[in-house]
Amino acid sequence: MSKKVGIITQHRVVNYGSVLQTYALQEKIKDMGYECEVIDYYPERFTPLGMLKRIKNKGEKFQKSFLIRNAARAIIIPSYIIRFRMFFKFLNDYIDMAPKTYKSEKELESENFDYDVYCTGSDQVWNYGWNERIEYPYYLAFAPESARKISYAASFGKSKLESDEVNETRRLLKRYDSISLRELSGVEIVDKLGIENSTNVLDPTLLLSGEDWRKISSRIVHILQFSDKDRYILIYNLNRNPRIDAYAKELSIKTGLEVRYLSYQLHEFYKNGKMFCNPPVEDFLALIDGADYVITDSFHATAFSLNFNKEFVIVYPGKYSTRLQSILEILGLTNRVAKNERDLSIVESKIDYNRVNEILAAERKRSLLWLSNALSGVKNEDSM
């Protein structure tokens, strides 16, 4: 009888990277012969109502003006309806979720889970700022003391902890049997807490190759790849940043290629280029695969650009850029970061994907070995 693994991660964040990293980790654990479920932890802030409430915290004008705040909510509600339906369809189609949904720490603590291994998954599960607190479920506080507890590619999303989270984070992480982080900076944080043998591994989305991802990508990519008329520059940004739009415009002028952009909001139709608003996850993959250039501030758009061997340009977001810095350092691609919107020298030099793919292949092998050993209880020698 195979052992059973329970993953807890931010699968309910309505974001392409969040659902795809969940899928990738689930599939790799299943490939190793385990039964696998994603624990359906769904706190209020991830719900449509919770996201609407959080608009108040997004800017001074929203905090001060009830009228502006509610006008903004009214504008984005149609986009939210499309967005939530689309992502929930992907979860239903591809993710093996536990049958019960848990909305609080208390509900998780009262459940009698029967997993042999509890796994904190990837993404910004340990980001105090993003979570607005220490999120105890993501530290497996609900898991039995005697159970095996691991993390795979967990992220703090920053280079150092706040002073008021240090001691509690240390206490929670000491309960783990094996810890891996997505960023090199995360390993440094854990080391400074006095916890030994943590290691850096690849984000789950990079454990699958481009060919693996094409198995669930939509057919649109096969149309785009063989039509010169459909060559384009693709924008995907998580943060509003006019520098990204300006860079795409300059690159479009230089290359003659059309600009296309992925957006979560219907009201962003005014931007330069052709908008794809909340396309299905399978189309998200296809649109990256079919692009000539990808311009982004997103870690996961970068990961899929790497998987599909695309030319890409990074414009760092104001916060939480350590995840991008880390993967670029590992692959020797720190030169792909735009200094300004006119810095087209980046695209004049092609990425050497023979070298990049060699590094990725080695890192995949190492990361998968670490995961296999962590799940089975074998000591990981390379993290010592």
Short mmCIF file of C-alpha atoms in Angstrom, two decimals:
data_model
loop_
_atom_site.label_atom_id
_atom_site.label_comp_id
_atom_site.label_asym_id
_atom_site.label_seq_id
_atom_site.Cartn_x
_atom_site.Cartn_y
_atom_site.Cartn_z
CA MET A 1 0.00 0.00 0.00
CA SER A 2 1.45 3.34 -1.05
CA LYS A 3 2.02 6.12 1.43
CA LYS A 4 -0.16 9.20 1.36
CA VAL A 5 1.08 12.80 1.15
CA GLY A 6 -0.93 15.88 2.06
CA ILE A 7 0.21 19.15 0.44
CA ILE A 8 -0.76 22.54 1.79
CA THR A 9 -0.03 25.51 -0.44
CA GLN A 10 -1.69 28.62 -1.86
CA HIS A 11 -3.62 26.78 -4.55
CA ARG A 12 -6.71 28.96 -4.01
CA VAL A 13 -4.94 32.17 -4.99
CA VAL A 14 -6.56 32.99 -8.35
CA ASN A 15 -3.25 33.31 -10.15
CA TYR A 16 -1.68 31.26 -12.95
CA GLY A 17 1.56 30.60 -11.10
CA SER A 18 -0.21 29.50 -7.93
CA VAL A 19 -2.36 26.81 -9.55
CA LEU A 20 0.40 25.60 -11.88
CA GLN A 21 2.99 25.17 -9.13
CA THR A 22 0.38 23.18 -7.19
CA TYR A 23 -0.24 20.95 -10.20
CA ALA A 24 3.48 20.40 -10.82
CA LEU A 25 4.32 19.39 -7.24
CA GLN A 26 1.29 17.10 -7.07
CA GLU A 27 2.26 15.35 -10.32
CA LYS A 28 5.89 14.85 -9.33
CA ILE A 29 4.94 13.36 -5.95
CA LYS A 30 2.50 11.00 -7.70
CA ASP A 31 5.26 10.05 -10.17
CA MET A 32 7.29 8.91 -7.16
CA GLY A 33 4.59 6.37 -6.27
CA TYR A 34 2.73 8.22 -3.51
CA GLU A 35 -0.93 8.94 -3.15
CA CYS A 36 -1.28 12.69 -3.01
CA GLU A 37 -3.94 15.21 -1.96
CA VAL A 38 -3.96 18.97 -1.75
CA ILE A 39 -5.42 20.06 1.57
CA ASP A 40 -8.13 22.55 0.63
CA TYR A 41 -7.27 25.39 2.98
CA TYR A 42 -9.29 28.38 1.79
CA PRO A 43 -8.99 31.40 4.09
CA GLU A 44 -11.39 34.29 3.62
CA ARG A 45 -8.84 36.65 2.08
CA PHE A 46 -8.59 34.37 -0.97
CA THR A 47 -12.35 34.37 -1.55
CA PRO A 48 -14.06 36.91 -3.86
CA LEU A 49 -15.47 38.73 -0.83
CA GLY A 50 -12.12 38.72 0.94
CA MET A 51 -10.35 40.11 -2.12
CA LEU A 52 -12.94 42.87 -2.45
CA LYS A 53 -12.46 43.79 1.21
CA ARG A 54 -8.71 44.06 0.72
CA ILE A 55 -9.12 46.82 -1.84
CA LYS A 56 -9.24 49.19 1.12
CA ASN A 57 -5.60 48.38 1.87
CA LYS A 58 -4.28 48.90 -1.67
CA GLY A 59 -3.82 52.64 -1.59
CA GLU A 60 -4.42 55.82 0.35
CA LYS A 61 -7.30 56.95 -1.86
CA PHE A 62 -9.13 53.65 -1.25
CA GLN A 63 -8.59 53.90 2.51
CA LYS A 64 -9.97 57.42 2.73
CA SER A 65 -12.85 57.36 0.27
CA PHE A 66 -15.82 55.04 0.71
CA LEU A 67 -17.19 56.19 -2.67
CA ILE A 68 -13.98 55.52 -4.63
CA ARG A 69 -13.48 52.20 -2.87
CA ASN A 70 -16.95 50.94 -3.76
CA ALA A 71 -16.72 52.27 -7.31
CA ALA A 72 -13.50 50.25 -7.74
CA ARG A 73 -15.22 47.17 -6.36
CA ALA A 74 -18.12 47.56 -8.79
CA ILE A 75 -15.73 47.88 -11.73
CA ILE A 76 -13.76 44.73 -10.94
CA ILE A 77 -16.66 42.42 -9.97
CA PRO A 78 -17.28 41.22 -13.59
CA SER A 79 -13.56 40.38 -13.92
CA TYR A 80 -13.64 38.51 -10.61
CA ILE A 81 -16.57 36.38 -11.74
CA ILE A 82 -14.71 35.29 -14.89
CA ARG A 83 -11.43 34.86 -13.03
CA PHE A 84 -12.74 32.70 -10.19
CA ARG A 85 -14.78 30.47 -12.50
CA MET A 86 -11.79 29.91 -14.77
CA PHE A 87 -9.34 29.02 -11.99
CA PHE A 88 -11.82 26.85 -10.12
CA LYS A 89 -12.40 24.90 -13.32
CA PHE A 90 -8.66 24.22 -13.53
CA LEU A 91 -8.58 23.10 -9.89
CA ASN A 92 -11.54 20.80 -10.47
CA ASP A 93 -10.03 19.36 -13.65
CA TYR A 94 -6.42 18.90 -12.57
CA ILE A 95 -5.93 19.04 -8.80
CA ASP A 96 -6.63 16.12 -6.46
CA MET A 97 -8.09 18.06 -3.55
CA ALA A 98 -9.13 16.67 -0.21
CA PRO A 99 -12.93 16.31 -0.07
CA LYS A 100 -13.42 18.89 2.66
CA THR A 101 -12.67 22.62 2.55
CA TYR A 102 -11.09 24.25 5.62
CA LYS A 103 -11.53 27.96 6.20
CA SER A 104 -9.58 28.39 9.42
CA GLU A 105 -6.76 27.07 11.56
CA LYS A 106 -9.32 25.74 14.03
CA GLU A 107 -11.04 23.63 11.37
CA LEU A 108 -7.71 22.13 10.31
CA GLU A 109 -6.71 21.39 13.90
CA SER A 110 -9.98 19.58 14.59
CA GLU A 111 -9.58 17.25 11.60
CA ASN A 112 -8.09 13.77 11.97
CA PHE A 113 -5.89 13.60 8.88
CA ASP A 114 -4.29 10.29 7.95
CA TYR A 115 -1.34 11.44 5.85
CA ASP A 116 2.01 9.73 6.22
CA VAL A 117 3.81 12.89 5.12
CA TYR A 118 2.70 16.53 5.41
CA CYS A 119 4.24 18.86 2.85
CA THR A 120 4.28 22.64 2.79
CA GLY A 121 4.28 23.42 -0.91
CA SER A 122 5.80 26.26 -2.84
CA ASP A 123 4.98 29.90 -3.54
CA GLN A 124 4.96 32.64 -0.89
CA VAL A 125 3.55 30.46 1.88
CA TRP A 126 5.91 31.93 4.51
CA ASN A 127 5.67 35.56 3.41
CA TYR A 128 4.62 37.50 6.50
CA GLY A 129 3.75 40.60 4.46
CA TRP A 130 1.72 38.83 1.78
CA ASN A 131 -0.15 36.72 4.35
CA GLU A 132 -0.55 39.74 6.66
CA ARG A 133 0.61 37.58 9.58
CA ILE A 134 2.33 34.31 10.38
CA GLU A 135 0.01 31.85 8.62
CA TYR A 136 0.20 28.82 10.92
CA PRO A 137 -1.40 26.27 8.58
CA TYR A 138 1.40 26.84 6.05
CA TYR A 139 3.88 25.96 8.82
CA LEU A 140 2.00 22.68 9.39
CA ALA A 141 1.02 23.72 12.92
CA PHE A 142 -2.05 21.45 12.60
CA ALA A 143 -0.02 18.34 11.70
CA PRO A 144 0.53 15.71 14.42
CA GLU A 145 3.84 16.03 16.25
CA SER A 146 4.82 12.47 15.30
CA ALA A 147 4.09 12.87 11.58
CA ARG A 148 6.79 13.49 8.98
CA LYS A 149 6.82 17.15 7.94
CA ILE A 150 8.67 18.63 4.98
CA SER A 151 8.64 21.76 2.83
CA TYR A 152 9.28 21.83 -0.89
CA ALA A 153 10.46 25.15 -2.41
CA ALA A 154 8.70 27.25 0.22
CA SER A 155 9.25 30.99 -0.03
CA PHE A 156 9.53 33.92 2.37
CA GLY A 157 9.43 36.26 -0.62
CA LYS A 158 12.07 38.52 0.93
CA SER A 159 15.67 38.55 2.10
CA LYS A 160 15.12 38.91 5.86
CA LEU A 161 12.44 38.42 8.51
CA GLU A 162 10.70 41.11 10.51
CA SER A 163 11.93 41.21 14.10
CA ASP A 164 8.55 40.15 15.50
CA GLU A 165 8.40 36.96 13.40
CA VAL A 166 11.89 35.59 14.07
CA ASN A 167 11.32 33.58 17.26
CA GLU A 168 7.98 32.11 16.20
CA THR A 169 9.28 31.18 12.77
CA ARG A 170 12.23 29.41 14.40
CA ARG A 171 9.90 27.46 16.70
CA LEU A 172 7.64 26.39 13.84
CA LEU A 173 10.44 25.35 11.48
CA LYS A 174 12.16 23.25 14.16
CA ARG A 175 9.21 20.84 13.88
CA TYR A 176 10.14 20.01 10.27
CA ASP A 177 12.11 16.93 9.29
CA SER A 178 13.33 18.38 5.98
CA ILE A 179 13.24 21.95 4.68
CA SER A 180 13.81 23.22 1.17
CA LEU A 181 13.41 26.78 -0.06
CA ARG A 182 12.76 28.26 -3.48
CA GLU A 183 15.26 31.11 -3.07
CA LEU A 184 18.87 31.22 -2.01
CA SER A 185 17.88 34.07 0.33
CA GLY A 186 15.40 31.71 2.01
CA VAL A 187 18.20 29.28 2.85
CA GLU A 188 20.14 32.15 4.41
CA ILE A 189 17.11 33.10 6.53
CA VAL A 190 16.75 29.55 7.84
CA ASP A 191 20.49 29.29 8.51
CA LYS A 192 20.36 32.50 10.56
CA LEU A 193 17.56 30.97 12.63
CA GLY A 194 20.04 28.26 13.66
CA ILE A 195 18.28 25.52 11.70
CA GLU A 196 20.72 23.38 9.74
CA ASN A 197 20.54 21.42 6.48
CA SER A 198 17.96 23.44 4.56
CA THR A 199 18.60 23.66 0.84
CA ASN A 200 17.59 25.54 -2.29
CA VAL A 201 15.52 23.66 -4.89
CA LEU A 202 13.71 24.54 -8.09
CA ASP A 203 10.19 25.90 -8.08
CA PRO A 204 7.78 23.03 -8.91
CA THR A 205 6.93 24.56 -12.30
CA LEU A 206 10.56 24.06 -13.34
CA LEU A 207 10.50 20.36 -12.44
CA LEU A 208 8.44 19.75 -15.58
CA SER A 209 9.96 20.36 -19.01
CA GLY A 210 8.41 22.37 -21.82
CA GLU A 211 7.27 19.12 -23.42
CA ASP A 212 5.58 18.08 -20.17
CA TRP A 213 3.70 21.38 -20.03
CA ARG A 214 2.62 21.14 -23.67
CA LYS A 215 0.61 18.05 -22.72
CA ILE A 216 -1.88 20.28 -20.93
CA SER A 217 -1.37 23.41 -23.03
CA SER A 218 -4.19 24.37 -25.40
CA ARG A 219 -3.92 23.72 -29.14
CA ILE A 220 -3.68 27.45 -29.86
CA VAL A 221 0.11 27.25 -29.67
CA HIS A 222 0.30 24.99 -32.72
CA ILE A 223 -1.58 27.55 -34.78
CA LEU A 224 0.54 30.46 -33.56
CA GLN A 225 3.88 28.73 -34.12
CA PHE A 226 3.39 28.27 -37.86
CA SER A 227 2.00 31.67 -38.77
CA ASP A 228 4.28 34.66 -39.35
CA LYS A 229 1.25 36.90 -38.95
CA ASP A 230 0.87 35.75 -35.36
CA ARG A 231 4.36 36.58 -34.10
CA TYR A 232 4.07 38.79 -31.02
CA ILE A 233 5.48 40.23 -27.83
CA LEU A 234 3.66 39.02 -24.71
CA ILE A 235 3.29 41.07 -21.52
CA TYR A 236 2.34 39.50 -18.20
CA ASN A 237 2.71 41.70 -15.14
CA LEU A 238 1.41 41.19 -11.63
CA ASN A 239 2.04 44.77 -10.56
CA ARG A 240 0.94 47.94 -12.31
CA ASN A 241 4.08 49.29 -13.87
CA PRO A 242 4.07 51.70 -16.84
CA ARG A 243 7.74 50.80 -17.43
CA ILE A 244 6.67 47.38 -18.70
CA ASP A 245 4.20 48.87 -21.18
CA ALA A 246 6.78 51.43 -22.31
CA TYR A 247 9.41 48.71 -22.83
CA ALA A 248 6.99 46.61 -24.88
CA LYS A 249 6.15 49.62 -27.03
CA GLU A 250 9.84 50.31 -27.73
CA LEU A 251 10.45 46.65 -28.55
CA SER A 252 7.40 46.59 -30.82
CA ILE A 253 8.71 49.58 -32.76
CA LYS A 254 12.13 47.90 -33.08
CA THR A 255 10.83 44.48 -34.19
CA GLY A 256 7.52 45.31 -35.87
CA LEU A 257 5.80 42.70 -33.70
CA GLU A 258 2.33 43.10 -32.20
CA VAL A 259 2.00 43.51 -28.44
CA ARG A 260 -0.34 41.15 -26.60
CA TYR A 261 -0.95 41.21 -22.88
CA LEU A 262 -2.49 38.97 -20.27
CA SER A 263 -4.71 40.73 -17.78
CA TYR A 264 -6.91 39.82 -14.85
CA GLN A 265 -9.04 42.97 -15.27
CA LEU A 266 -11.52 43.71 -18.07
CA HIS A 267 -11.14 47.45 -17.56
CA GLU A 268 -7.51 47.34 -18.71
CA PHE A 269 -8.63 47.15 -22.35
CA TYR A 270 -7.23 50.65 -22.93
CA LYS A 271 -3.61 49.48 -22.81
CA ASN A 272 -1.49 49.29 -25.95
CA GLY A 273 -1.86 45.93 -27.71
CA LYS A 274 -4.31 43.04 -27.80
CA MET A 275 -5.72 41.98 -24.44
CA PHE A 276 -6.34 38.40 -23.31
CA CYS A 277 -8.40 38.75 -20.13
CA ASN A 278 -8.45 35.73 -17.82
CA PRO A 279 -7.82 33.17 -20.55
CA PRO A 280 -7.96 29.52 -19.40
CA VAL A 281 -4.80 28.23 -17.77
CA GLU A 282 -4.13 26.04 -20.79
CA ASP A 283 -4.16 29.18 -22.99
CA PHE A 284 -1.81 30.98 -20.60
CA LEU A 285 0.74 28.25 -21.27
CA ALA A 286 0.12 28.39 -25.01
CA LEU A 287 0.45 32.16 -25.23
CA ILE A 288 3.86 32.07 -23.55
CA ASP A 289 4.94 29.14 -25.73
CA GLY A 290 3.91 30.99 -28.90
CA ALA A 291 5.52 34.35 -28.08
CA ASP A 292 8.72 35.69 -29.63
CA TYR A 293 9.44 37.76 -26.50
CA VAL A 294 7.99 37.76 -22.98
CA ILE A 295 8.18 40.90 -20.84
CA THR A 296 7.25 40.34 -17.22
CA ASP A 297 7.69 41.03 -13.51
CA SER A 298 6.36 37.58 -12.66
CA PHE A 299 8.46 34.70 -11.38
CA HIS A 300 6.22 32.08 -12.93
CA ALA A 301 6.01 33.78 -16.33
CA THR A 302 9.81 33.71 -16.20
CA ALA A 303 9.75 30.02 -15.27
CA PHE A 304 7.55 29.14 -18.22
CA SER A 305 9.64 31.31 -20.53
CA LEU A 306 12.58 29.16 -19.43
CA ASN A 307 10.66 25.92 -19.89
CA PHE A 308 9.63 26.95 -23.42
CA ASN A 309 13.06 28.47 -24.23
CA LYS A 310 11.69 31.96 -24.88
CA GLU A 311 13.54 35.24 -25.07
CA PHE A 312 12.40 37.23 -22.03
CA VAL A 313 12.98 40.55 -20.29
CA ILE A 314 12.48 41.11 -16.56
CA VAL A 315 11.29 44.36 -15.02
CA TYR A 316 11.65 43.92 -11.26
CA PRO A 317 8.58 44.63 -9.13
CA GLY A 318 8.97 47.02 -6.20
CA LYS A 319 8.53 44.23 -3.63
CA TYR A 320 9.22 40.51 -3.40
CA SER A 321 11.79 40.37 -6.20
CA THR A 322 14.11 37.88 -4.44
CA ARG A 323 12.42 34.95 -6.18
CA LEU A 324 13.33 36.42 -9.59
CA GLN A 325 16.85 37.35 -8.52
CA SER A 326 17.50 33.83 -7.25
CA ILE A 327 16.58 31.90 -10.40
CA LEU A 328 18.43 34.39 -12.62
CA GLU A 329 21.57 33.98 -10.48
CA ILE A 330 21.37 30.19 -10.62
CA LEU A 331 21.06 30.22 -14.41
CA GLY A 332 23.52 33.03 -15.04
CA LEU A 333 20.84 35.25 -16.58
CA THR A 334 21.03 38.39 -14.46
CA ASN A 335 21.61 40.32 -17.69
CA ARG A 336 17.93 39.82 -18.60
CA VAL A 337 16.83 42.59 -16.23
CA ALA A 338 15.88 45.90 -17.89
CA LYS A 339 17.62 48.93 -16.42
CA ASN A 340 15.04 51.22 -18.03
CA GLU A 341 12.30 51.15 -20.67
CA ARG A 342 14.74 51.98 -23.47
CA ASP A 343 17.28 49.29 -22.59
CA LEU A 344 16.82 47.17 -25.72
CA SER A 345 20.39 45.89 -25.56
CA ILE A 346 18.99 42.92 -23.63
CA VAL A 347 17.10 41.52 -26.62
CA GLU A 348 20.02 42.05 -28.97
CA SER A 349 21.77 39.18 -27.17
CA LYS A 350 20.03 35.80 -27.43
CA ILE A 351 19.81 33.48 -24.44
CA ASP A 352 22.14 30.49 -24.73
CA TYR A 353 19.53 27.82 -24.06
CA ASN A 354 21.98 24.97 -24.58
CA ARG A 355 23.78 26.13 -21.43
CA VAL A 356 20.59 27.11 -19.57
CA ASN A 357 18.94 23.75 -20.29
CA GLU A 358 22.02 21.89 -19.05
CA ILE A 359 21.88 23.80 -15.75
CA LEU A 360 18.11 23.26 -15.48
CA ALA A 361 18.48 19.53 -16.14
CA ALA A 362 21.07 19.22 -13.38
CA GLU A 363 18.98 21.30 -10.97
CA ARG A 364 15.85 19.22 -11.77
CA LYS A 365 17.74 16.02 -11.03
CA ARG A 366 19.09 17.39 -7.75
CA SER A 367 15.72 18.84 -6.68
CA LEU A 368 13.80 15.66 -7.47
CA LEU A 369 16.34 13.56 -5.58
CA TRP A 370 15.97 15.88 -2.58
CA LEU A 371 12.17 15.57 -2.75
CA SER A 372 12.28 11.78 -3.05
CA ASN A 373 14.62 11.50 -0.06
CA ALA A 374 12.60 13.98 2.02
CA LEU A 375 9.37 12.07 1.39
CA SER A 376 10.89 8.69 2.23
CA GLY A 377 12.97 9.84 5.19
CA VAL A 378 16.35 9.28 3.58
CA LYS A 379 18.93 11.83 4.69
CA ASN A 380 19.77 14.41 2.03
CA GLU A 381 23.55 14.60 1.98
CA ASP A 382 23.83 17.55 -0.44
CA SER A 383 22.07 19.93 1.96
CA MET A 384 24.59 19.45 4.76
#
